[in-house]
Short mmCIF file of C-alpha atoms and ligand atoms in Angstrom, two decimals:
data_model
loop_
_atom_site.label_atom_id
_atom_site.label_comp_id
_atom_site.label_asym_id
_atom_site.label_seq_id
_atom_site.Cartn_x
_atom_site.Cartn_y
_atom_site.Cartn_z
CA MET A 906 -36.82 -32.56 48.17
CA SER A 907 -36.02 -35.89 49.77
CA ARG A 908 -32.61 -37.82 49.99
CA LYS A 909 -32.26 -41.38 50.82
CA ALA A 910 -29.76 -42.39 53.56
CA VAL A 911 -27.24 -45.18 53.15
CA LEU A 912 -25.05 -46.39 55.84
CA THR A 913 -21.38 -47.59 55.85
CA ILE A 914 -20.03 -49.63 58.67
CA ALA A 915 -16.25 -49.55 58.24
CA GLY A 916 -12.83 -48.40 59.55
CA SER A 917 -11.51 -44.95 59.34
CA ASP A 918 -8.58 -44.15 57.07
CA PRO A 919 -7.47 -40.52 58.09
CA SER A 920 -5.51 -40.23 54.65
CA GLY A 921 -8.69 -40.16 52.97
CA GLY A 922 -8.38 -42.96 50.51
CA ALA A 923 -10.25 -45.95 51.87
CA GLY A 924 -12.70 -47.06 54.51
CA ILE A 925 -15.41 -44.48 55.84
CA GLU A 926 -13.71 -41.47 54.09
CA ALA A 927 -14.06 -43.16 50.65
CA ASP A 928 -17.54 -44.51 51.30
CA THR A 929 -19.01 -41.21 52.23
CA ARG A 930 -17.72 -39.43 49.26
CA VAL A 931 -19.04 -42.22 46.91
CA PHE A 932 -22.48 -41.92 48.60
CA GLU A 933 -22.48 -38.12 48.31
CA ALA A 934 -21.50 -38.30 44.70
CA LEU A 935 -24.27 -40.46 43.92
CA GLY A 936 -26.78 -38.21 45.46
CA LEU A 937 -27.38 -39.95 48.77
CA HIS A 938 -27.02 -39.03 52.41
CA PRO A 939 -24.06 -40.75 53.98
CA LEU A 940 -24.32 -42.23 57.60
CA SER A 941 -21.39 -43.73 59.02
CA ALA A 942 -20.39 -45.97 62.02
CA ILE A 943 -16.62 -46.43 62.61
CA THR A 944 -15.48 -49.85 63.54
CA VAL A 945 -11.77 -49.19 63.83
CA LEU A 946 -9.42 -46.09 63.67
CA THR A 947 -6.49 -46.82 61.48
CA ILE A 948 -3.06 -45.09 61.22
CA GLN A 949 -2.09 -44.75 57.62
CA ASP A 950 -0.80 -42.66 54.71
CA SER A 951 -0.34 -43.33 51.08
CA SER A 952 2.07 -46.12 51.59
CA GLY A 953 0.66 -48.35 54.28
CA VAL A 954 -1.42 -49.06 57.46
CA TYR A 955 0.82 -48.79 60.67
CA GLY A 956 -1.68 -49.35 63.46
CA ALA A 957 -5.37 -49.91 64.21
CA MET A 958 -7.55 -49.38 67.30
CA PRO A 959 -11.07 -51.09 67.21
CA VAL A 960 -13.74 -48.94 68.46
CA PRO A 961 -15.36 -50.68 71.69
CA SER A 962 -18.00 -52.93 70.39
CA ASP A 963 -20.76 -51.39 72.67
CA HIS A 964 -20.08 -47.88 71.35
CA LEU A 965 -20.29 -49.38 67.69
CA HIS A 966 -23.66 -51.19 68.88
CA ARG A 967 -25.16 -47.97 70.31
CA THR A 968 -24.21 -45.82 67.39
CA LEU A 969 -25.82 -48.29 64.92
CA GLU A 970 -28.80 -48.50 67.31
CA VAL A 971 -29.48 -44.81 67.05
CA LEU A 972 -28.92 -44.57 63.47
CA PHE A 973 -31.42 -47.21 62.77
CA ARG A 974 -34.09 -45.90 65.06
CA ASP A 975 -33.92 -42.40 63.26
CA PHE A 976 -33.16 -43.02 59.67
CA PRO A 977 -34.87 -45.21 57.06
CA ILE A 978 -31.79 -46.75 55.65
CA GLY A 979 -31.69 -47.64 51.96
CA GLY A 980 -28.63 -49.83 51.96
CA VAL A 981 -25.76 -50.77 54.19
CA LYS A 982 -22.07 -51.41 53.19
CA ILE A 983 -20.04 -53.17 55.70
CA GLY A 984 -16.02 -53.00 55.38
CA ALA A 985 -13.44 -53.54 57.94
CA LEU A 986 -14.50 -54.72 61.27
CA GLY A 987 -12.45 -54.40 64.22
CA GLY A 988 -12.66 -57.88 65.81
CA ALA A 989 -15.03 -60.72 66.71
CA ASP A 990 -17.09 -58.39 69.23
CA GLY A 991 -17.56 -55.74 66.47
CA VAL A 992 -18.73 -58.53 64.05
CA GLU A 993 -21.41 -59.59 66.68
CA ALA A 994 -22.53 -56.13 67.54
CA VAL A 995 -23.20 -55.65 63.59
CA ALA A 996 -24.93 -58.95 63.30
CA GLU A 997 -27.24 -58.27 66.27
CA ILE A 998 -28.04 -55.01 64.73
CA LEU A 999 -28.89 -56.45 61.34
CA ASP A 1000 -30.98 -59.20 63.15
CA ARG A 1001 -33.00 -56.62 64.98
CA PHE A 1002 -33.60 -54.07 62.17
CA GLY A 1003 -33.49 -56.27 59.01
CA PRO A 1004 -32.26 -53.97 56.37
CA GLU A 1005 -32.66 -55.57 53.04
CA LYS A 1006 -29.82 -54.18 50.98
CA VAL A 1007 -26.53 -55.17 52.97
CA ILE A 1008 -23.47 -55.57 51.05
CA LEU A 1009 -20.42 -57.11 52.89
CA ASP A 1010 -16.82 -56.40 51.65
CA PRO A 1011 -15.08 -59.02 53.98
CA VAL A 1012 -12.03 -57.02 54.54
CA LEU A 1013 -9.33 -59.19 56.14
CA ARG A 1014 -6.25 -57.28 55.23
CA ALA A 1015 -5.13 -53.86 53.74
CA SER A 1016 -3.47 -54.22 50.22
CA SER A 1017 -0.34 -53.20 52.17
CA GLY A 1018 -0.52 -56.27 54.27
CA PHE A 1019 -1.87 -55.04 57.53
CA ARG A 1020 -4.36 -57.35 59.11
CA PHE A 1021 -7.86 -56.02 60.04
CA LEU A 1022 -9.50 -59.06 61.31
CA ASP A 1023 -7.99 -61.88 63.14
CA ASP A 1024 -8.95 -65.65 62.92
CA LYS A 1025 -11.63 -65.50 65.65
CA GLY A 1026 -13.17 -62.39 63.95
CA THR A 1027 -13.18 -64.14 60.33
CA GLY A 1028 -14.74 -67.28 61.91
CA ARG A 1029 -17.43 -64.96 63.47
CA LEU A 1030 -17.81 -63.28 60.18
CA LYS A 1031 -18.53 -66.30 58.49
CA GLU A 1032 -21.00 -67.56 61.04
CA ARG A 1033 -22.89 -64.47 61.50
CA LEU A 1034 -22.61 -61.94 58.74
CA LEU A 1035 -22.13 -64.16 55.55
CA ARG A 1036 -25.75 -65.23 55.01
CA LYS A 1037 -27.36 -61.73 56.13
CA ALA A 1038 -25.81 -59.93 53.08
CA LEU A 1039 -27.46 -59.58 49.81
CA LEU A 1040 -23.88 -59.61 48.15
CA ILE A 1041 -20.40 -60.32 49.45
CA THR A 1042 -17.46 -58.99 47.63
CA PRO A 1043 -14.22 -60.82 48.42
CA ASN A 1044 -10.94 -60.26 46.53
CA LEU A 1045 -8.96 -63.52 45.69
CA GLU A 1046 -7.09 -63.69 48.90
CA GLU A 1047 -10.44 -63.20 50.98
CA ALA A 1048 -12.29 -65.62 48.90
CA SER A 1049 -9.43 -68.15 49.64
CA VAL A 1050 -9.19 -67.34 53.40
CA LEU A 1051 -13.00 -67.90 53.76
CA THR A 1052 -13.34 -71.13 51.83
CA GLY A 1053 -9.97 -72.75 52.50
CA LEU A 1054 -9.42 -73.13 48.68
CA GLU A 1055 -6.83 -72.00 46.48
CA VAL A 1056 -7.93 -69.07 44.46
CA LYS A 1057 -5.40 -67.77 41.67
CA ASP A 1058 -7.42 -68.39 38.50
CA LEU A 1059 -11.00 -68.30 37.14
CA LYS A 1060 -11.45 -71.92 37.95
CA GLY A 1061 -10.49 -71.34 41.59
CA MET A 1062 -12.90 -68.32 41.79
CA GLU A 1063 -15.68 -70.49 40.24
CA ARG A 1064 -15.05 -73.21 42.97
CA ALA A 1065 -14.82 -70.49 45.76
CA ALA A 1066 -18.02 -68.84 44.74
CA GLU A 1067 -19.88 -72.11 44.81
CA GLU A 1068 -18.42 -73.03 48.25
CA LEU A 1069 -19.16 -69.46 49.60
CA ILE A 1070 -22.91 -70.08 48.42
CA ARG A 1071 -22.95 -73.57 50.10
CA LEU A 1072 -21.62 -71.66 53.37
CA GLY A 1073 -24.67 -69.52 53.09
CA ALA A 1074 -23.83 -66.51 50.91
CA GLN A 1075 -26.75 -65.27 48.81
CA ASN A 1076 -24.88 -63.71 45.90
CA VAL A 1077 -21.05 -63.51 45.56
CA LEU A 1078 -18.87 -61.11 43.58
CA ILE A 1079 -15.22 -62.26 43.52
CA LYS A 1080 -13.03 -59.49 42.29
CA GLY A 1081 -10.23 -60.50 40.01
CA GLY A 1082 -8.01 -57.38 40.36
CA HIS A 1083 -5.33 -59.50 41.50
CA LEU A 1084 -5.34 -62.08 38.74
CA ASP A 1085 -2.57 -62.52 36.31
CA GLY A 1086 -3.55 -61.37 33.19
CA PRO A 1087 -6.97 -59.46 32.52
CA PRO A 1088 -8.91 -58.47 35.69
CA VAL A 1089 -12.00 -60.64 35.23
CA ASP A 1090 -14.76 -60.37 38.11
CA LEU A 1091 -17.04 -63.42 38.80
CA LEU A 1092 -20.58 -62.99 39.74
CA SER A 1093 -22.58 -65.63 41.21
CA MET A 1094 -26.02 -64.54 41.51
CA ASP A 1095 -29.42 -66.55 41.67
CA GLY A 1096 -27.77 -69.77 40.67
CA GLU A 1097 -26.06 -68.27 37.59
CA VAL A 1098 -22.33 -67.66 37.23
CA LEU A 1099 -21.36 -64.75 35.16
CA THR A 1100 -17.77 -63.62 34.42
CA MET A 1101 -17.47 -59.75 33.86
CA GLU A 1102 -14.44 -58.58 32.07
CA GLY A 1103 -12.45 -55.50 32.81
CA GLU A 1104 -9.79 -53.30 31.45
CA ARG A 1105 -6.36 -53.53 33.31
CA ILE A 1106 -5.73 -50.00 34.67
CA GLU A 1107 -2.03 -50.00 35.46
CA GLY A 1108 -0.76 -48.90 38.96
CA SER A 1109 -1.58 -49.82 42.44
CA PHE A 1110 -4.31 -47.95 44.05
CA HIS A 1111 -5.65 -47.31 47.40
CA GLY A 1112 -9.49 -47.75 48.27
CA THR A 1113 -10.77 -49.79 45.32
CA GLY A 1114 -12.71 -52.38 47.24
CA CYS A 1115 -14.26 -49.77 49.49
CA THR A 1116 -15.30 -47.56 46.37
CA LEU A 1117 -16.65 -50.51 44.42
CA SER A 1118 -18.70 -51.92 47.35
CA SER A 1119 -19.91 -48.43 48.30
CA ALA A 1120 -21.05 -47.70 44.76
CA ILE A 1121 -22.73 -50.87 44.40
CA THR A 1122 -24.70 -50.16 47.74
CA ALA A 1123 -25.59 -46.69 46.45
CA TYR A 1124 -26.94 -47.94 43.09
CA LEU A 1125 -29.14 -50.63 45.13
CA ALA A 1126 -30.48 -47.89 47.37
CA ARG A 1127 -31.37 -45.88 44.21
CA GLY A 1128 -33.51 -48.94 43.12
CA LEU A 1129 -31.36 -50.70 40.63
CA PRO A 1130 -31.61 -54.43 40.48
CA LEU A 1131 -28.45 -56.29 41.84
CA LYS A 1132 -26.79 -57.19 38.40
CA GLU A 1133 -27.16 -53.56 37.16
CA ALA A 1134 -25.88 -52.10 40.56
CA VAL A 1135 -22.78 -54.27 40.13
CA ASP A 1136 -22.52 -53.17 36.53
CA ARG A 1137 -22.63 -49.59 37.25
CA GLY A 1138 -20.42 -49.96 40.39
CA ARG A 1139 -17.76 -51.64 38.42
CA ARG A 1140 -18.00 -48.69 35.73
CA PHE A 1141 -17.97 -46.11 38.39
CA LEU A 1142 -14.60 -47.72 39.88
CA ALA A 1143 -13.10 -47.62 36.43
CA ARG A 1144 -13.58 -43.98 36.18
CA ALA A 1145 -12.34 -43.36 39.58
CA MET A 1146 -9.22 -45.20 38.90
CA GLU A 1147 -8.57 -43.79 35.40
CA GLN A 1148 -8.68 -40.29 37.07
CA ALA A 1149 -6.51 -41.14 39.99
CA VAL A 1150 -4.05 -38.67 41.35
CA ARG A 1151 -0.81 -38.91 43.30
CA ILE A 1152 -1.28 -36.66 46.46
CA GLY A 1153 1.20 -38.16 49.05
CA HIS A 1154 4.42 -39.87 48.40
CA GLY A 1155 2.95 -43.39 47.97
CA ARG A 1156 -0.02 -44.82 46.11
CA PRO A 1157 -2.18 -42.46 44.08
CA TYR A 1158 -5.78 -41.92 45.36
CA LEU A 1159 -8.89 -42.45 43.32
CA SER A 1160 -11.05 -39.47 42.11
CA ILE A 1161 -14.42 -40.00 42.69
CA PRO A 1162 -16.63 -39.07 39.73
CA ARG A 1163 -18.95 -36.26 40.32
CA GLU A 1164 -22.04 -37.68 38.71
CA GLY A 1165 -23.36 -41.32 38.85
O1 PXL B 1356 -9.16 -51.56 51.41
C1 PXL B 1356 -9.29 -52.13 52.49
C2 PXL B 1356 -9.59 -51.21 53.53
C3 PXL B 1356 -10.67 -51.17 54.28
N1 PXL B 1356 -10.91 -50.32 55.32
C4 PXL B 1356 -9.93 -49.28 55.82
C5 PXL B 1356 -8.78 -49.48 55.15
C6 PXL B 1356 -8.46 -50.32 54.09
C7 PXL B 1356 -7.06 -50.50 53.34
O2 PXL B 1356 -6.08 -49.87 53.67
O3 PXL B 1356 -7.93 -48.65 55.62
C8 PXL B 1356 -10.20 -48.29 56.85
#
């Protein structure tokens, strides 16, 4: 028996809803071995994020180096990064080891408002990571910050996707979960723009972006082409949201489906 390894480079959420804790569960559920490199240690519960301590970038760099030297890595998901130095450490490793399937979830803020990456880190992410990822998965706010455009509706999403491609992104999935009205996602892939309709599932959830980007990474590592990996990832997330459970006093947590 063999098992493919996939890597998440992300923050830790001790409450078990987002970040590394979500990503590794998704990888396991989809039959992959989860490797993880923690970028930032957050303090949070089901209601919000209260603090964050970035892992020193040389420690992050050494962690990544050791993992890449040992394991054939079938996919890499990048989530929250602690700052510009962390961005640089990740970029250097990607340059050196050249993994093909890199998914970048450009996490800038938690949905509760806490900021994960400052302006310098965001600039460095645009400069050093954007073009290395096969797919980037910003939400509306992230698409707006990365492009400087207003992104409030489908037209804005189209313009932002075009601008992100111009800035060097290979393929872009802008998530429309925060749109007024139906949650349409927009996928700009190989010069084509597709809108992907979704059902609105009522409620405010924790860890949706992490779960989606990890599921897409896992399906890519399993050999699916990008469009299919995105479709399957979106369905995986919808099931996780439908079965969400309230565990703490705040927002419900996703239930990771057991089979993929
Ligand atoms: O969903 C964004 C996110 C990413 N990574 C970590 C988080 C959060 C949101 O809270 O805590 C570690």
